[in-house]
mmCIF file of C-alpha atoms in Angstrom:
data_model
loop_
_atom_site.group_PDB
_atom_site.id
_atom_site.type_symbol
_atom_site.label_atom_id
_atom_site.label_comp_id
_atom_site.label_asym_id
_atom_site.label_seq_id
_atom_site.Cartn_x
_atom_site.Cartn_y
_atom_site.Cartn_z
ATOM 1 C CA UNK A 1 -90.421 58.872 35.508
ATOM 2 C CA UNK A 2 -93.901 58.386 36.486
ATOM 3 C CA UNK A 3 -93.471 61.887 38.501
ATOM 4 C CA UNK A 4 -93.107 63.294 34.007
ATOM 5 C CA UNK A 5 -96.048 61.309 33.242
ATOM 6 C CA UNK A 6 -98.680 63.038 36.144
ATOM 7 C CA UNK A 7 -97.226 66.196 35.622
ATOM 8 C CA UNK A 8 -97.402 66.028 32.138
ATOM 9 C CA UNK A 9 -101.169 68.098 31.432
ATOM 10 C CA UNK A 10 -100.555 69.907 34.296
ATOM 11 C CA UNK A 11 -99.673 73.856 33.411
ATOM 12 C CA UNK A 12 -99.313 75.718 36.668
ATOM 13 C CA UNK A 13 -95.237 76.088 38.458
ATOM 14 C CA UNK A 14 -94.657 73.874 40.561
ATOM 15 C CA UNK A 15 -92.715 73.707 45.076
ATOM 16 C CA UNK A 16 -90.743 70.733 44.742
ATOM 17 C CA UNK A 17 -89.011 69.947 48.597
ATOM 18 C CA UNK A 18 -86.669 67.566 49.319
ATOM 19 C CA UNK A 19 -85.670 66.619 52.509
ATOM 20 C CA UNK A 20 -82.298 63.948 53.117
ATOM 21 C CA UNK A 21 -81.166 61.285 54.488
ATOM 22 C CA UNK A 22 -79.216 63.886 56.956
ATOM 23 C CA UNK A 23 -82.829 64.923 58.255
ATOM 24 C CA UNK A 24 -81.944 68.662 55.236
ATOM 25 C CA UNK A 25 -85.143 70.142 53.938
ATOM 26 C CA UNK A 26 -84.081 72.009 50.633
ATOM 27 C CA UNK A 27 -85.927 72.802 47.491
ATOM 28 C CA UNK A 28 -86.693 74.208 44.179
ATOM 29 C CA UNK A 29 -89.761 76.802 43.021
ATOM 30 C CA UNK A 30 -90.167 75.768 39.554
ATOM 31 C CA UNK A 31 -92.742 78.235 37.238
ATOM 32 C CA UNK A 32 -93.171 75.363 35.137
ATOM 33 C CA UNK A 33 -93.762 71.742 35.608
ATOM 34 C CA UNK A 34 -91.333 68.891 35.341
ATOM 35 C CA UNK A 35 -91.827 67.343 31.367
ATOM 36 C CA UNK A 36 -88.453 65.841 29.596
ATOM 37 C CA UNK A 37 -87.139 68.652 27.365
ATOM 38 C CA UNK A 38 -84.029 68.183 25.637
ATOM 39 C CA UNK A 39 -82.797 71.506 26.604
ATOM 40 C CA UNK A 40 -83.508 73.706 29.644
ATOM 41 C CA UNK A 41 -86.444 75.277 29.432
ATOM 42 C CA UNK A 42 -88.383 77.785 33.129
ATOM 43 C CA UNK A 43 -88.517 81.555 33.884
ATOM 44 C CA UNK A 44 -86.841 84.325 36.476
ATOM 45 C CA UNK A 45 -89.339 83.253 38.643
ATOM 46 C CA UNK A 46 -87.282 79.718 39.203
ATOM 47 C CA UNK A 47 -86.054 79.300 42.440
ATOM 48 C CA UNK A 48 -83.812 77.065 44.766
ATOM 49 C CA UNK A 49 -83.879 76.946 48.940
ATOM 50 C CA UNK A 50 -82.644 75.688 51.895
ATOM 51 C CA UNK A 51 -84.197 75.722 55.672
ATOM 52 C CA UNK A 52 -80.790 75.320 57.346
ATOM 53 C CA UNK A 53 -80.344 76.487 59.558
ATOM 54 C CA UNK A 54 -83.718 79.196 58.720
ATOM 55 C CA UNK A 55 -85.085 79.550 54.922
ATOM 56 C CA UNK A 56 -82.404 81.088 52.395
ATOM 57 C CA UNK A 57 -83.367 81.482 48.889
ATOM 58 C CA UNK A 58 -81.412 81.521 46.032
ATOM 59 C CA UNK A 59 -83.277 84.183 42.887
ATOM 60 C CA UNK A 60 -81.621 83.900 39.839
ATOM 61 C CA UNK A 61 -79.078 85.939 38.915
ATOM 62 C CA UNK A 62 -79.581 87.024 35.130
ATOM 63 C CA UNK A 63 -76.341 85.246 35.254
ATOM 64 C CA UNK A 64 -78.170 82.285 32.469
ATOM 65 C CA UNK A 65 -81.371 80.397 31.569
ATOM 66 C CA UNK A 66 -80.346 76.829 32.650
ATOM 67 C CA UNK A 67 -83.460 76.535 35.099
ATOM 68 C CA UNK A 68 -85.119 73.356 34.377
ATOM 69 C CA UNK A 69 -84.245 70.366 32.576
ATOM 70 C CA UNK A 70 -85.099 66.916 32.558
ATOM 71 C CA UNK A 71 -85.167 63.736 31.246
ATOM 72 C CA UNK A 72 -85.443 59.926 31.482
ATOM 73 C CA UNK A 73 -82.082 59.943 32.933
ATOM 74 C CA UNK A 74 -82.278 62.972 36.361
ATOM 75 C CA UNK A 75 -83.922 66.542 36.371
ATOM 76 C CA UNK A 76 -81.706 69.458 37.034
ATOM 77 C CA UNK A 77 -82.495 72.674 38.351
ATOM 78 C CA UNK A 78 -79.886 75.177 37.681
ATOM 79 C CA UNK A 79 -76.375 75.447 35.966
ATOM 80 C CA UNK A 80 -73.605 77.227 34.532
ATOM 81 C CA UNK A 81 -69.416 76.215 34.518
ATOM 82 C CA UNK A 82 -70.774 72.334 34.888
ATOM 83 C CA UNK A 83 -72.085 72.401 38.527
ATOM 84 C CA UNK A 84 -76.006 72.285 38.567
ATOM 85 C CA UNK A 85 -77.550 73.376 42.183
ATOM 86 C CA UNK A 86 -79.677 70.517 42.597
ATOM 87 C CA UNK A 87 -79.442 67.385 39.933
ATOM 88 C CA UNK A 88 -81.358 64.314 41.350
ATOM 89 C CA UNK A 89 -81.471 60.797 40.003
ATOM 90 C CA UNK A 90 -84.303 59.340 37.850
ATOM 91 C CA UNK A 91 -84.911 56.839 40.864
ATOM 92 C CA UNK A 92 -85.264 60.798 42.790
ATOM 93 C CA UNK A 93 -82.962 57.985 45.423
ATOM 94 C CA UNK A 94 -79.931 60.006 45.638
ATOM 95 C CA UNK A 95 -79.135 63.749 44.500
ATOM 96 C CA UNK A 96 -76.143 66.085 44.605
ATOM 97 C CA UNK A 97 -75.814 70.038 45.150
ATOM 98 C CA UNK A 98 -73.152 72.713 43.944
ATOM 99 C CA UNK A 99 -72.798 76.476 43.914
ATOM 100 C CA UNK A 100 -74.112 77.323 40.046
ATOM 101 C CA UNK A 101 -74.374 80.290 37.914
ATOM 102 C CA UNK A 102 -77.951 79.983 37.593
ATOM 103 C CA UNK A 103 -78.669 80.261 41.297
ATOM 104 C CA UNK A 104 -75.058 81.410 42.831
ATOM 105 C CA UNK A 105 -76.719 79.078 45.675
ATOM 106 C CA UNK A 106 -75.098 77.780 48.751
ATOM 107 C CA UNK A 107 -75.026 74.044 48.590
ATOM 108 C CA UNK A 108 -78.325 73.159 49.785
ATOM 109 C CA UNK A 109 -77.735 69.440 51.419
ATOM 110 C CA UNK A 110 -75.127 68.967 54.331
ATOM 111 C CA UNK A 111 -73.253 67.884 51.728
ATOM 112 C CA UNK A 112 -72.895 67.877 47.682
ATOM 113 C CA UNK A 113 -74.397 64.151 47.131
ATOM 114 C CA UNK A 114 -77.437 63.069 49.485
ATOM 115 C CA UNK A 115 -79.246 60.660 49.450
ATOM 116 C CA UNK A 116 -83.131 61.516 49.328
ATOM 117 C CA UNK A 117 -85.326 60.118 52.362
ATOM 118 C CA UNK A 118 -88.424 62.382 51.320
ATOM 119 C CA UNK A 119 -89.648 64.223 48.098
ATOM 120 C CA UNK A 120 -93.087 65.908 47.753
ATOM 121 C CA UNK A 121 -94.132 68.297 44.919
ATOM 122 C CA UNK A 122 -96.821 70.271 44.510
ATOM 123 C CA UNK A 123 -98.510 71.974 42.004
ATOM 124 C CA UNK A 124 -100.527 75.697 42.050
ATOM 125 C CA UNK A 125 -103.451 76.152 40.241
#
C-alpha cells in the first residue's frame, strides 16, 4: 500500500526489479506507475523480463490488454486464461509467475511460487 501511495503523484513509466530467495532476478517495465485500479491499465510498451540464465524480454503479444492491475491485495502484471505473468501479494513478500497470454512469457523464477528477498522500483522522467 505504501508503494501505491508513493507512486500516486507520478505519471512516468516504472521499472520493477525482484530478486527472490532462490537468487533469481526478474521483473517488469510498466508504461504507467502502479496505482490502485478496478481494471487493467497500461499500454503495449509494458513487458516482463528475467535474467535467468541471461536477459530475456517478453513483449506484448497483442492477444489482450491485461497489462497491470493493482489493488490492496495484490499487484498483477499480464494475464489470460486464469494465469498471471507476475503476481505479488500485498506484503510484497510472496509472488507467483505463470505463462500468460499478454506476454507469452516463461515462468520468471525457478518456481511458479516464490518468495521475494529484494524488490526495487525505479521511475523514469
